[in-house]
Amino acid sequence: MMFWLAFALRNLRRNTRRSLFAIFVVAISAAAACLAAGYINATTHAVREEMIRGGVGHLQIATSAEFEGVAMRPFEHAMPAEIAAEATRAARAAPGHRFALPRLLGEALISNGDLAIGVAYAAIDPKREPSAMPRGLALVAGGLFGDDPHEIILGAELARRLGLKPGDDVTLLGSTTRGGVNASDVRLVGIFRTGVQEIDLRTAYVPLDFARDLARTDRVSRVALLLANTAETEATAARLAAALPGLAVKTWRELAPVVEQIRVMFIQQFTVFGAILALVVFLSVMSVVLAALMERVREVGTLRAIGLGRGRLAWVFLLEGAGLGVIGAVLGVGLAILVQIGLGFFRVMLPPPPGRSLPVPLLIAFDGWIAASVIGALVIIAAGAAVIASRRILSLKIVEALNHV
Amino acid sequence: MSEKLVSLAGVEKTFRRGTELVAALRGIDLDLPQGAFVGLAGPSGSGKSTLLNLIGGLDRPDRGEITVGNWPVSLLDERRIEAYRAAALGFVFQGFNLVPVFSAEENVELALIAKGLPGSTRRAEARRLLAEVGLGDRLEHRPGELSGGQQQRVAIARAMVGRPQLVLADEPTAALDDATTRQILDLMRSLNREHGTAFLISTHDPRVLERVDAVHRLADGRLA
C-alpha cells in the first residue's frame, strides 16, 4: 500500500503545474461547498433560535382547539386556571427545563387619544419572560416591566405610528370573556424591535395579571416551555403529552414551520450548487489524469508486461485521483476556515431579507462534520474521475501500449 | 540435449493495416532448450518483435500453439497469462522502460509485487540483484540519474529478480555504444550461466549475434 501511495504521490509531481491546477479547482470547490453548507447551517440555526427565543419557545402546551385558533368567544379555548397550573407544574418538572411561561393571548385596540390601532397582545410573566425570550423583547427604547402592573411594551413601528415614547400613557381597549368591552390606561415602558415589520407593528406585551383583569378571566392560553438543549425537544414533548392527556403539546417545528421550510429550500439550492461543483471537480481531475496518463501509456504497458494486472494499476490511478482530492479538499477547508474567521472579524452585514427591516449578519458556521463530508465527497469524486480516465489506457492491449509514441 | 523450454508449433499472426491484412508470422515452428542464449535476427519488419510478444503473452497468435515450460501460453486466459508473465518471464526493452519516479531499487522491486512477496523480501531481492549487475551503490538513483548502460542494467535486474525461466530481450543494445553493449552482453551471458535462465534476444546488431550460442533468422514472417 505505502509503495503504491508513494508511486501515486510522485506521479502527481511529474507535472507540477497540471497537478496544481487540479488541486486549485478542488480547493476552490471545497471552500465553496464548506462556506455554502456553513451559511445554511448558520442561517437555519439562527432562524431557529430566533424563533425559539423570540417567543415560540421549544414547546407550547394548550388545548387542541386553542392551537387550531378558531373561537366563537374571546379566550373560549384557553385553559382554566387549575389546568394551566397543572400544565405549568408538569412543564417545570420536565428534565432540562429552564422556563415554563404561562401566557394569555388576546386582541385589543390601543389608543393615544387621537388614533387607535388593533394589536395582538401577549400577556406574560413580567419577570420571567424577558429573561427567557430576550430576542422577543429586544428593546430599542425604555426598559422592561417594573412592579406596576399597568405597563405595556410596544413594537417600534406601532409606537412610531402612535407617536409614543417611553413614559407616555395609552388606553388599551379589550374584550372580556363574556364578550363585553373593558378599557384600562397603561404606561408605555419599553419599545422593542424584532426587525420583522408585521410583528413590530402589531404586537404588544402586557403583564399577565393586568390582562387577566382586563379580560375578566383567570384562564391561560398557553404555557410556553424553554429548554436548556434544543435537541431534547422531541423527547420532552413526548413526556409532557403522556403526562397531560387532555392537552396538546406542540414543538417549535410545528409552531414555526417556516424554519423547516427555510432549511428545505436551502438544501434544495445547495444540492444544485453541489452538483455543479461535483461536475467541475470530476471533469477537472479527469482531464488532468487523462493528460498525465497519455504521457505514461508505455509505462502502463511495461508494468502490465511484467505482470501487474489492470486492477492493481487502476488502484494506482485511484490513489492519484484521491491524492489530488485530499490535498485540494484539505486546502479548501483551510481556506474556508480563514474566510469564516475573516467574516467573523469584519462582521459583514447582508441587506434586510423580505419582510424585515434590519440588516442581518452574514454568518458562516461549518463544523467538523461538514468539513469531513466535503473532503470525503471530493476525494471520492476525484478518485472516481481518475479511475474512469484510466479505463481507456488500461483497456489497450499491452503491445499497443508498449508501441505508443 | 537439454530439456525443451519453449515450443512453438505452426504459429501465425496477421495484422490489419488499413484495409490490408499483413501476415507478420507465417507458420513458425521453434524449440528452445532450457538455459539457451539465443539470438533472433532479421531486418526491421521481419516479425522479431511480434514473435517475442507472442511468446511473452503480450499478444495472441491467430493460429498455432505456444508452450513455455509448463505454461500453455496460447491457451491461457488473461488472469493466468498475467501470472505466467510474473512467474516465468523477464522482459528487457530497447528503451529500458524504467519508471522515472522510482529509484533503481524500486524499479526492480516492481517485478516482485505481482508475486505477492512482502516488502522486506522484495527489497532484499532487489538489492541482491542490483549488486549482482554492479549497481549496488546506485540503489537510490532514479533512471534520470543513471547512464544508458546503467539503466539497462537496472532493466536486466528487474527482468531477473523473479528468477524467471526465460528473459525476452527486444533490441536490448540498440540504444547503447560499443563498450556498453559489450558490458551488457557480458552481464546477460553471466546471468544466463549462473542462473540457468534462458535468453531470447531479438536483434539485428552483429555485435550481439556474434556472442549468442545460436541465431534464428526471420525473414518475411518465416524462420529461415
XYZ file of C-alpha atoms in Angstrom:
629
model
C 0.000 0.000 0.000
C 2.732 2.502 1.004
C 4.638 1.550 -2.153
C 1.705 2.459 -4.379
C 0.864 5.534 -2.332
C 4.417 6.798 -2.823
C 4.112 5.984 -6.532
C 0.853 7.923 -6.793
C 2.205 10.975 -4.967
C 5.407 11.026 -7.024
C 3.331 10.806 -10.190
C 1.421 13.888 -9.090
C 4.742 15.740 -9.002
C 5.688 14.750 -12.551
C 3.777 17.672 -13.986
C 3.518 20.080 -11.092
C 1.630 22.767 -12.965
C -1.053 20.366 -14.108
C -1.478 18.842 -10.658
C -1.597 22.293 -9.081
C -4.393 23.246 -11.448
C -6.462 20.233 -10.362
C -5.646 20.897 -6.709
C -6.682 24.536 -7.170
C -10.030 23.544 -8.668
C -10.675 21.007 -5.904
C -9.633 23.515 -3.230
C -11.904 26.276 -4.534
C -14.773 23.795 -4.818
C -14.162 22.511 -1.286
C -14.039 26.042 0.096
C -17.213 26.995 -1.767
C -19.021 23.871 -0.561
C -17.905 24.394 3.059
C -18.912 28.050 3.021
C -22.281 27.326 1.396
C -23.019 24.499 3.830
C -21.742 26.665 6.685
C -24.022 29.512 5.613
C -27.020 27.169 5.513
C -26.054 25.732 8.881
C -25.633 29.139 10.494
C -28.725 30.644 8.922
C -31.086 27.794 9.782
C -29.640 27.699 13.302
C -30.066 31.467 13.667
C -33.637 31.403 12.339
C -34.479 28.510 14.654
C -33.035 30.190 17.735
C -34.647 33.490 16.719
C -37.992 31.740 16.674
C -37.447 29.781 19.876
C -36.037 32.655 21.932
C -38.196 35.228 20.213
C -41.321 33.874 21.860
C -42.174 30.479 20.432
C -40.104 28.539 22.959
C -39.141 24.925 22.451
C -42.628 23.690 23.306
C -46.060 25.044 23.988
C -48.868 23.403 25.942
C -52.518 24.344 25.265
C -55.829 22.812 24.340
C -56.076 21.401 20.816
C -58.762 23.957 19.969
C -56.520 26.782 21.133
C -53.813 25.641 18.726
C -56.384 25.483 15.917
C -57.160 29.133 16.617
C -60.881 29.182 15.793
C -63.107 30.552 18.631
C -66.607 31.990 18.813
C -65.864 33.938 22.008
C -62.687 35.517 23.377
C -60.492 33.089 25.334
C -63.017 30.291 24.667
C -60.346 27.629 24.362
C -57.894 28.969 26.921
C -57.069 26.604 29.794
C -58.899 27.068 33.090
C -56.600 28.191 35.898
C -56.285 24.793 37.604
C -55.446 23.002 34.344
C -52.977 25.730 33.428
C -51.382 25.321 36.849
C -51.101 21.577 36.323
C -49.552 22.141 32.870
C -47.095 24.638 34.333
C -46.145 22.213 37.113
C -45.619 19.394 34.616
C -43.528 21.679 32.419
C -41.370 22.786 35.338
C -40.852 19.150 36.333
C -39.600 18.210 32.847
C -35.861 17.342 32.749
C -33.809 20.112 31.174
C -36.492 22.739 31.548
C -35.332 26.347 32.048
C -38.524 28.375 31.940
C -42.230 27.498 31.957
C -44.135 30.611 30.950
C -47.932 30.945 31.167
C -49.394 33.364 28.619
C -52.746 34.840 27.805
C -53.082 35.820 24.163
C -55.690 38.349 23.137
C -56.543 41.206 20.843
C -57.181 44.812 21.733
C -57.303 48.354 20.425
C -54.577 50.679 21.622
C -55.310 54.380 21.565
C -53.264 57.500 22.190
C -56.463 59.565 22.378
C -56.364 60.532 18.711
C -55.637 57.282 16.929
C -56.460 53.628 17.701
C -54.687 50.635 16.201
C -55.588 46.970 16.592
C -52.919 44.856 18.242
C -52.362 41.281 19.287
C -51.162 41.268 22.853
C -49.272 38.639 24.732
C -49.832 38.800 28.466
C -46.702 37.411 30.040
C -44.964 36.777 33.310
C -43.288 40.218 33.561
C -40.237 38.949 35.429
C -39.509 35.575 33.836
C -40.455 36.088 30.208
C -37.950 38.882 29.372
C -35.088 36.709 30.652
C -36.366 33.632 28.836
C -37.151 35.249 25.491
C -34.615 38.056 25.104
C -34.935 38.115 21.331
C -38.680 38.724 21.501
C -38.122 41.740 23.735
C -35.123 43.365 22.123
C -35.653 46.870 23.445
C -34.630 49.886 21.429
C -36.036 52.412 23.914
C -37.165 52.429 27.556
C -36.940 49.393 29.809
C -38.669 46.206 30.912
C -41.640 45.869 33.225
C -41.442 47.280 36.740
C -43.681 46.483 39.691
C -46.704 48.422 38.458
C -48.969 46.036 36.519
C -50.372 48.865 34.374
C -47.452 48.876 31.978
C -47.046 47.983 28.309
C -44.210 47.309 25.871
C -44.894 48.005 22.197
C -43.304 47.189 18.872
C -41.248 50.010 17.398
C -43.412 50.523 14.323
C -46.578 50.639 16.437
C -45.058 53.205 18.793
C -43.901 55.273 15.828
C -47.349 55.324 14.226
C -48.975 56.325 17.504
C -46.232 58.887 18.176
C -45.391 57.314 21.532
C -42.241 57.289 23.597
C -41.474 55.578 26.913
C -43.341 57.253 29.763
C -46.410 58.113 27.650
C -49.827 56.838 28.724
C -52.163 54.982 26.355
C -55.532 53.281 26.658
C -55.969 49.582 25.960
C -59.471 48.507 24.921
C -60.035 44.724 25.019
C -62.759 42.084 25.127
C -63.776 40.219 28.250
C -64.561 36.510 28.298
C -68.293 37.288 28.240
C -67.975 39.426 25.110
C -68.014 42.757 26.876
C -65.508 45.565 26.387
C -63.138 46.751 29.048
C -60.619 49.591 28.945
C -57.652 50.438 31.067
C -54.890 53.028 30.978
C -51.334 51.755 30.820
C -47.945 53.398 30.680
C -45.528 52.664 27.831
C -42.308 51.497 29.484
C -40.413 49.995 26.561
C -40.231 49.760 22.782
C -38.861 46.636 21.068
C -37.809 45.888 17.543
C -37.606 42.357 16.118
C -36.819 43.506 12.604
C -39.962 41.747 11.346
C -42.200 44.609 10.270
C -45.507 42.839 10.898
C -44.539 41.936 14.463
C -43.120 45.383 15.206
C -46.409 46.946 14.029
C -48.976 44.603 15.586
C -47.554 43.259 18.849
C -47.788 44.445 22.432
C -46.678 42.853 25.697
C -48.522 43.402 28.967
C -48.197 41.772 32.407
C -50.326 38.642 32.833
C -52.182 39.946 35.890
C -53.126 43.143 34.064
C -54.501 41.201 31.069
C -56.497 38.857 33.290
C -58.032 41.903 34.944
C -58.760 43.478 31.567
C -60.350 40.271 30.205
C -62.032 39.360 33.478
C -60.580 35.844 33.419
C -58.085 33.677 35.262
C -57.522 31.493 32.198
C -54.207 30.888 30.440
C -53.969 30.492 26.636
C -50.689 28.635 26.504
C -47.754 27.566 28.610
C -44.511 28.061 26.709
C -41.535 25.958 27.750
C -37.887 26.817 27.167
C -35.344 24.005 27.451
C -31.628 24.098 28.077
C -30.986 21.982 24.999
C -32.940 22.173 21.736
C -32.079 18.547 20.964
C -34.242 17.485 23.930
C -37.383 18.995 22.386
C -38.973 15.878 20.919
C -38.323 13.692 23.971
C -39.695 16.322 26.347
C -42.754 16.819 24.143
C -43.476 13.101 24.260
C -43.116 13.020 28.061
C -45.409 16.014 28.525
C -48.016 14.676 26.107
C -48.105 11.484 28.155
C -48.343 13.425 31.428
C -51.077 15.806 30.185
C -53.521 13.646 28.231
C -56.228 16.329 27.978
C -53.879 18.884 26.433
C -51.885 19.199 23.268
C -48.113 19.703 23.174
C -46.549 21.249 20.105
C -42.862 21.673 19.319
C -41.174 24.648 17.705
C -41.105 22.687 14.444
C -44.922 22.626 14.399
C -45.352 26.120 15.779
C -42.843 27.719 13.401
C -42.883 25.603 10.209
C -41.005 28.375 8.413
C -37.771 27.088 9.992
C -38.103 23.727 8.271
C -39.263 25.393 5.048
C -36.142 27.563 5.015
C -33.940 24.542 5.707
C -35.514 22.507 2.894
C -35.230 25.453 0.496
C -31.541 25.861 1.329
C -30.856 22.148 0.932
C -32.501 22.144 -2.487
C -30.404 25.109 -3.560
C -27.265 23.502 -2.144
C -27.989 20.247 -3.978
C -27.938 22.063 -7.322
C -24.871 24.077 -6.321
C -23.128 20.959 -5.025
C -23.883 19.023 -8.207
C -22.274 21.795 -10.274
C -19.197 21.773 -8.024
C -19.006 17.987 -8.230
C -19.160 18.113 -12.022
C -16.415 20.762 -12.170
C -14.160 18.683 -9.905
C -14.930 15.498 -11.808
C -14.109 16.993 -15.210
C -11.006 18.808 -13.955
C -9.491 15.773 -12.292
C -10.424 13.544 -15.208
C -8.794 15.863 -17.742
C -5.648 16.205 -15.618
C -5.308 12.470 -15.017
C -6.093 11.692 -18.652
C -3.415 14.137 -19.836
C -0.937 12.608 -17.395
C -1.840 9.090 -18.487
C -1.373 9.868 -22.166
C 2.280 10.559 -21.336
C 2.570 7.273 -19.473
C 0.969 4.804 -21.878
C 4.238 2.954 -22.491
C 4.910 2.855 -18.778
C 1.493 1.309 -18.218
C 2.279 -1.232 -20.934
C 5.599 -2.056 -19.258
C 4.019 -2.505 -15.847
C 1.405 -4.811 -17.307
C 4.082 -6.715 -19.245
C 5.982 -7.501 -16.048
C 2.848 -8.991 -14.514
C 0.929 -6.169 -12.834
C -2.773 -6.559 -13.579
C -5.266 -3.920 -14.678
C -6.908 -3.924 -11.262
C -3.689 -3.092 -9.452
C -2.892 -0.282 -11.881
C -6.450 1.077 -11.615
C -5.792 1.194 -7.862
C -2.709 3.364 -8.508
C -4.726 5.797 -10.603
C -7.448 5.814 -7.974
C -4.796 6.797 -5.425
C -3.554 9.562 -7.713
C -7.066 10.967 -8.085
C -7.699 10.573 -4.372
C -4.366 12.307 -3.683
C -5.458 15.305 -5.752
C -8.785 15.213 -3.931
C -7.299 15.023 -0.435
C -4.702 17.754 -0.972
C -7.176 20.072 -2.715
C -10.032 19.454 -0.295
C -7.882 19.935 2.821
C -6.510 23.188 1.387
C -10.061 24.236 0.514
C -11.286 23.560 4.038
C -8.356 25.598 5.363
C -9.319 28.435 3.027
C -12.936 28.227 4.194
C -11.792 28.423 7.834
C -9.840 31.595 7.028
C -12.880 33.096 5.286
C -15.086 32.157 8.241
C -12.673 33.802 10.678
C -12.439 36.872 8.421
C -16.214 37.237 8.196
C -16.481 36.953 11.956
C -13.789 39.594 12.409
C -15.201 42.132 9.953
C -18.869 41.346 10.736
C -20.222 41.610 7.195
C -23.918 42.566 7.090
C -26.436 41.495 4.454
C -29.382 43.689 3.358
C -32.672 43.049 5.224
C -34.450 39.986 3.847
C -38.079 40.312 2.653
C -40.445 41.264 5.489
C -37.655 42.513 7.738
C -36.414 45.989 8.467
C -32.942 45.277 9.859
C -29.823 44.052 8.066
C -28.701 40.589 9.108
C -25.115 39.468 9.692
C -23.517 37.091 7.195
C -22.955 34.049 9.358
C -20.867 31.031 8.382
C -20.694 28.090 10.750
C -19.361 24.902 9.206
C -18.295 22.233 11.605
C -16.089 19.163 11.521
C -18.881 17.043 10.156
C -19.418 19.381 7.186
C -15.674 19.606 6.541
C -15.285 15.819 6.703
C -18.291 15.331 4.403
C -16.924 17.799 1.851
C -13.458 16.219 1.928
C -14.925 12.726 1.676
C -17.208 13.607 -1.226
C -14.489 15.389 -3.203
C -11.972 12.584 -2.635
C -14.493 10.027 -3.899
C -15.333 12.200 -6.930
C -11.657 12.813 -7.726
C -10.764 9.137 -7.289
C -13.714 8.079 -9.442
C -12.740 10.564 -12.149
C -9.190 9.204 -12.182
C -10.366 5.594 -12.447
C -12.747 6.453 -15.287
C -9.995 8.392 -17.048
C -7.627 5.416 -16.713
C -10.062 2.902 -18.184
C -9.205 3.824 -21.758
C -5.461 3.389 -21.192
C -5.892 0.185 -19.232
C -8.135 -1.288 -21.916
C -5.361 -1.004 -24.526
C -3.575 -4.199 -25.483
C -0.142 -4.387 -23.877
C 1.511 -4.410 -27.298
C -0.387 -1.257 -28.289
C 0.621 0.414 -25.045
C 4.290 -0.547 -25.446
C 4.353 0.783 -29.019
C 2.576 4.021 -28.088
C 4.526 7.112 -29.114
C 20.367 -32.095 -25.462
C 18.794 -30.020 -22.672
C 15.129 -30.269 -21.871
C 12.829 -28.153 -24.045
C 11.747 -24.809 -22.543
C 10.000 -23.019 -25.413
C 7.966 -24.750 -28.071
C 6.153 -23.059 -30.948
C 4.153 -25.068 -33.462
C 2.521 -23.566 -36.545
C 2.276 -20.095 -35.075
C 0.679 -17.490 -37.312
C -0.121 -13.848 -36.746
C -1.757 -11.408 -39.113
C -2.306 -7.685 -38.599
C -4.757 -5.408 -40.282
C -3.172 -2.287 -41.696
C -5.964 -0.117 -43.003
C -7.964 -2.373 -45.320
C -4.974 -4.633 -45.906
C -4.097 -7.804 -43.989
C -0.376 -8.182 -43.338
C 0.987 -11.597 -42.350
C 3.604 -10.927 -39.648
C 4.323 -14.585 -38.852
C 3.620 -17.497 -41.182
C 3.717 -20.909 -39.575
C 6.567 -20.603 -37.090
C 7.925 -23.802 -35.556
C 10.619 -23.242 -32.974
C 12.051 -25.078 -29.973
C 14.430 -23.574 -27.422
C 16.134 -25.595 -24.679
C 16.374 -24.691 -21.019
C 19.193 -22.206 -20.398
C 19.546 -21.229 -24.036
C 21.286 -17.993 -25.042
C 19.809 -17.430 -28.452
C 19.506 -14.590 -30.921
C 16.506 -13.873 -33.103
C 17.756 -11.974 -36.124
C 16.123 -10.301 -39.064
C 15.586 -6.953 -40.660
C 13.056 -4.460 -39.406
C 9.510 -5.657 -40.016
C 10.561 -9.294 -40.283
C 8.388 -10.272 -37.283
C 11.006 -10.452 -34.490
C 9.103 -8.283 -32.030
C 5.816 -9.978 -32.899
C 7.317 -13.356 -32.128
C 8.683 -12.122 -28.788
C 5.292 -10.602 -27.939
C 3.544 -13.903 -28.629
C 5.997 -15.917 -26.535
C 5.719 -13.294 -23.800
C 1.929 -13.489 -23.762
C 1.667 -9.814 -24.667
C -0.312 -10.711 -27.781
C -2.241 -13.729 -29.043
C -1.445 -15.891 -32.083
C -4.139 -16.354 -34.718
C -3.124 -19.979 -35.082
C -0.656 -22.419 -33.584
C 0.473 -23.398 -30.129
C 2.995 -21.817 -27.810
C 4.276 -23.562 -24.700
C 6.846 -22.208 -22.239
C 7.830 -24.654 -19.521
C 4.553 -25.961 -18.169
C 2.582 -22.924 -19.368
C 0.334 -23.485 -22.421
C 0.683 -19.794 -23.309
C -1.670 -19.753 -26.285
C -4.488 -21.221 -24.165
C -4.246 -19.050 -21.042
C -6.957 -16.588 -20.066
C -5.990 -13.030 -19.129
C -5.722 -13.642 -15.397
C -3.471 -16.689 -15.861
C -1.384 -15.025 -18.520
C -0.591 -12.229 -16.023
C 0.509 -14.913 -13.598
C 2.588 -16.537 -16.341
C 4.390 -13.293 -17.122
C 5.045 -12.621 -13.458
C 6.244 -16.144 -12.712
C 8.096 -17.347 -15.777
C 9.297 -14.333 -17.738
C 11.532 -11.317 -17.638
C 11.450 -8.539 -20.209
C 14.246 -6.261 -21.384
C 13.216 -3.470 -23.723
C 15.202 -1.399 -26.187
C 14.274 1.851 -24.420
C 14.831 0.357 -20.914
C 11.215 1.258 -19.951
C 12.029 2.108 -16.365
C 9.564 4.066 -14.235
C 11.157 7.518 -13.936
C 9.743 8.371 -10.496
C 11.094 5.182 -8.933
C 14.633 4.555 -7.747
C 16.657 1.708 -9.209
C 15.719 -0.420 -6.193
C 12.006 0.355 -6.521
C 12.052 -0.355 -10.257
C 13.454 -3.820 -9.593
C 11.047 -4.314 -6.700
C 8.113 -3.694 -9.049
C 8.600 -7.034 -10.736
C 8.185 -8.846 -7.418
C 4.955 -7.133 -6.448
C 2.970 -9.274 -8.858
C 4.283 -12.317 -6.986
C 2.738 -11.048 -3.763
C 6.005 -11.018 -1.797
C 6.255 -8.904 1.363
C 8.070 -5.564 1.132
C 11.144 -6.590 3.124
C 11.699 -9.664 0.912
C 11.187 -7.608 -2.209
C 13.713 -5.010 -1.146
C 16.299 -7.628 -0.167
C 15.928 -9.397 -3.523
C 16.098 -6.109 -5.437
C 19.303 -5.129 -3.636
C 20.841 -8.536 -4.260
C 20.112 -8.366 -7.994
C 21.299 -4.778 -8.324
C 24.526 -5.702 -6.580
C 24.865 -8.623 -8.987
C 24.558 -6.331 -12.025
C 27.105 -3.939 -10.493
C 24.734 -1.239 -9.246
C 24.877 -1.927 -5.504
C 25.931 1.670 -4.970
C 23.141 3.136 -7.119
C 20.104 1.801 -5.283
C 18.528 5.180 -4.614
C 19.284 6.686 -8.001
C 16.398 7.354 -10.308
C 16.649 6.462 -14.020
C 17.308 10.084 -14.934
C 20.416 9.999 -12.756
C 21.827 6.895 -14.452
C 23.644 6.404 -17.768
C 22.041 4.378 -20.575
C 24.130 1.329 -19.704
C 23.245 1.614 -16.022
C 19.570 1.929 -16.872
C 19.747 -1.211 -18.988
C 21.431 -2.981 -16.064
C 18.540 -1.966 -13.854
C 16.154 -3.286 -16.520
C 18.080 -6.580 -16.602
C 17.959 -6.774 -12.798
C 14.198 -6.178 -12.972
C 13.874 -8.944 -15.571
C 15.947 -11.382 -13.482
C 14.697 -10.641 -9.987
C 11.744 -13.005 -10.099
C 14.069 -15.913 -11.089
C 12.331 -16.378 -14.470
C 12.855 -19.344 -16.782
C 13.125 -17.079 -19.807
C 14.161 -13.498 -20.480
C 12.866 -11.905 -23.662
C 15.108 -9.054 -24.738
C 13.898 -6.854 -27.584
C 16.822 -4.985 -29.193
C 18.489 -4.539 -25.797
C 21.636 -2.883 -27.158
C 20.159 -0.682 -29.856
C 20.495 2.454 -27.742
C 23.984 1.661 -26.392
C 27.538 2.379 -27.546
C 30.076 -0.375 -28.273
C 31.671 -0.528 -24.842
C 28.340 -0.532 -23.030
C 26.953 -3.134 -25.426
C 29.852 -5.411 -24.559
C 29.246 -4.927 -20.846
C 25.539 -5.626 -21.173
C 26.155 -8.753 -23.237
C 28.757 -9.935 -20.708
C 26.233 -9.361 -17.947
C 23.417 -11.231 -19.696
C 25.752 -14.083 -20.531
C 26.968 -14.405 -16.936
C 23.407 -14.349 -15.606
C 22.471 -16.969 -18.170
C 25.280 -19.222 -17.000
C 24.960 -18.618 -13.260
C 21.172 -18.836 -13.006
C 20.430 -21.106 -15.950
C 17.950 -18.569 -17.239
C 17.317 -18.763 -20.961
C 17.677 -15.573 -23.033
C 15.949 -14.971 -26.355
C 17.397 -11.783 -27.806
C 15.754 -10.103 -30.735
C 18.316 -8.033 -32.644
C 19.860 -7.120 -35.940
C 23.008 -5.926 -34.176
C 26.002 -8.016 -35.345
C 27.750 -7.259 -32.018
C 25.053 -9.312 -30.318
C 24.748 -12.045 -32.916
C 28.410 -12.954 -32.614
C 28.029 -13.505 -28.858
C 24.956 -15.795 -28.734
C 25.003 -19.600 -28.875
C 22.579 -19.837 -31.770
C 20.787 -17.498 -34.140
C 17.294 -17.992 -35.578
C 16.735 -15.769 -38.579
C 13.350 -14.418 -39.518
C 12.540 -13.084 -42.935
C 9.143 -12.097 -44.182
C 7.435 -13.829 -41.257
C 9.212 -17.168 -41.689
C 12.173 -18.754 -39.970
C 14.986 -19.305 -42.368
